[in-house]
Amino acid sequence: MAKPFRRNKIAQRKLDGASPGENPMHTNRQDPSRVIRPHEMAMLQDVLNQLLREKTISPADIRAQTLAARVIELFRSGVHDPEALKLMVG
């Protein structure tokens, strides 16, 4: 029986866009052309949903679009920690 393939930490960090020794949750790189992966999009959606609940803003409200744009802007600028995103947007 073959062993399942497991990525080592260096390979995973490269896939996540971080260099060895760099915290993959917060990088100081701004790469607006980088594709947001499905697991990242799910995290961003969770952050946005929490912000909307805390601020009692309807998802249909124009302010929700502004919050969403800010969350994505911060993420693309290197802030990848959900709590940091909420603090910086909040």
CSV table of C-alpha atoms in Angstrom, one decimal:
chain,number,residue,atom,x,y,z
A,1,MET,CA,0.0,0.0,0.0
A,2,ALA,CA,1.5,3.4,-1.0
A,3,LYS,CA,1.9,6.2,1.5
A,4,PRO,CA,-0.3,9.2,0.9
A,5,PHE,CA,1.6,12.2,-0.4
A,6,ARG,CA,2.3,14.9,2.3
A,7,ARG,CA,3.8,18.3,1.6
A,8,ASN,CA,6.6,19.4,3.7
A,9,LYS,CA,6.4,22.8,5.5
A,10,ILE,CA,8.7,24.5,2.9
A,11,ALA,CA,6.6,23.3,0.0
A,12,GLN,CA,3.4,24.3,1.7
A,13,ARG,CA,4.7,27.8,2.5
A,14,LYS,CA,5.7,28.3,-1.1
A,15,LEU,CA,2.2,27.3,-2.2
A,16,ASP,CA,0.8,29.7,0.3
A,17,GLY,CA,3.0,32.5,-0.9
A,18,ALA,CA,5.3,32.7,2.1
A,19,SER,CA,9.1,32.3,2.3
A,20,PRO,CA,10.8,29.9,4.7
A,21,GLY,CA,11.0,31.6,8.1
A,22,GLU,CA,8.1,34.0,7.2
A,23,ASN,CA,4.8,33.8,9.0
A,24,PRO,CA,2.3,32.6,6.4
A,25,MET,CA,-0.6,34.3,8.2
A,26,HIS,CA,0.9,37.8,7.6
A,27,THR,CA,3.2,38.6,4.8
A,28,ASN,CA,4.3,42.1,3.8
A,29,ARG,CA,3.8,41.3,0.2
A,30,GLN,CA,1.2,43.0,-2.0
A,31,ASP,CA,0.2,40.8,-4.9
A,32,PRO,CA,-3.2,41.8,-6.3
A,33,SER,CA,-2.8,39.4,-9.2
A,34,ARG,CA,-2.5,36.4,-6.9
A,35,VAL,CA,-5.5,34.2,-7.0
A,36,ILE,CA,-7.5,33.9,-3.7
A,37,ARG,CA,-7.8,30.1,-3.0
A,38,PRO,CA,-11.1,28.6,-2.0
A,39,HIS,CA,-10.1,28.1,1.6
A,40,GLU,CA,-8.9,31.7,1.8
A,41,MET,CA,-12.2,32.9,0.2
A,42,ALA,CA,-14.1,30.9,2.8
A,43,MET,CA,-12.1,32.5,5.6
A,44,LEU,CA,-12.7,36.0,4.1
A,45,GLN,CA,-16.4,35.3,3.9
A,46,ASP,CA,-16.5,34.2,7.6
A,47,VAL,CA,-14.7,37.4,8.6
A,48,LEU,CA,-17.1,39.5,6.6
A,49,ASN,CA,-20.1,37.7,8.0
A,50,GLN,CA,-18.8,38.3,11.6
A,51,LEU,CA,-18.3,41.9,10.9
A,52,LEU,CA,-21.8,42.3,9.4
A,53,ARG,CA,-23.3,40.6,12.5
A,54,GLU,CA,-21.3,42.8,14.9
A,55,LYS,CA,-22.2,46.0,13.1
A,56,THR,CA,-25.8,44.8,12.4
A,57,ILE,CA,-25.4,45.5,8.7
A,58,SER,CA,-27.5,43.6,6.1
A,59,PRO,CA,-25.6,41.8,3.4
A,60,ALA,CA,-27.7,43.8,0.9
A,61,ASP,CA,-26.6,47.1,2.3
A,62,ILE,CA,-24.0,49.1,0.3
A,63,ARG,CA,-21.9,49.3,3.5
A,64,ALA,CA,-21.5,45.5,3.2
A,65,GLN,CA,-19.8,45.9,-0.1
A,66,THR,CA,-17.5,48.6,1.3
A,67,LEU,CA,-16.5,46.2,4.2
A,68,ALA,CA,-16.0,43.3,1.8
A,69,ALA,CA,-13.7,45.5,-0.4
A,70,ARG,CA,-11.7,46.5,2.7
A,71,VAL,CA,-11.3,42.9,3.9
A,72,ILE,CA,-10.0,41.8,0.5
A,73,GLU,CA,-7.8,44.9,0.2
A,74,LEU,CA,-6.2,44.1,3.5
A,75,PHE,CA,-5.8,40.4,2.7
A,76,ARG,CA,-4.1,41.2,-0.6
A,77,SER,CA,-1.8,43.6,1.2
A,78,GLY,CA,-0.6,40.7,3.4
A,79,VAL,CA,-2.9,40.5,6.4
A,80,HIS,CA,-4.0,36.9,6.4
A,81,ASP,CA,-5.0,36.4,10.1
A,82,PRO,CA,-8.8,36.5,10.5
A,83,GLU,CA,-8.6,38.3,13.9
A,84,ALA,CA,-6.2,40.9,12.5
A,85,LEU,CA,-8.5,41.5,9.6
A,86,LYS,CA,-11.5,42.1,11.9
A,87,LEU,CA,-9.5,44.5,14.1
A,88,MET,CA,-8.2,46.4,11.1
A,89,VAL,CA,-11.6,46.7,9.4
A,90,GLY,CA,-13.6,47.2,12.5
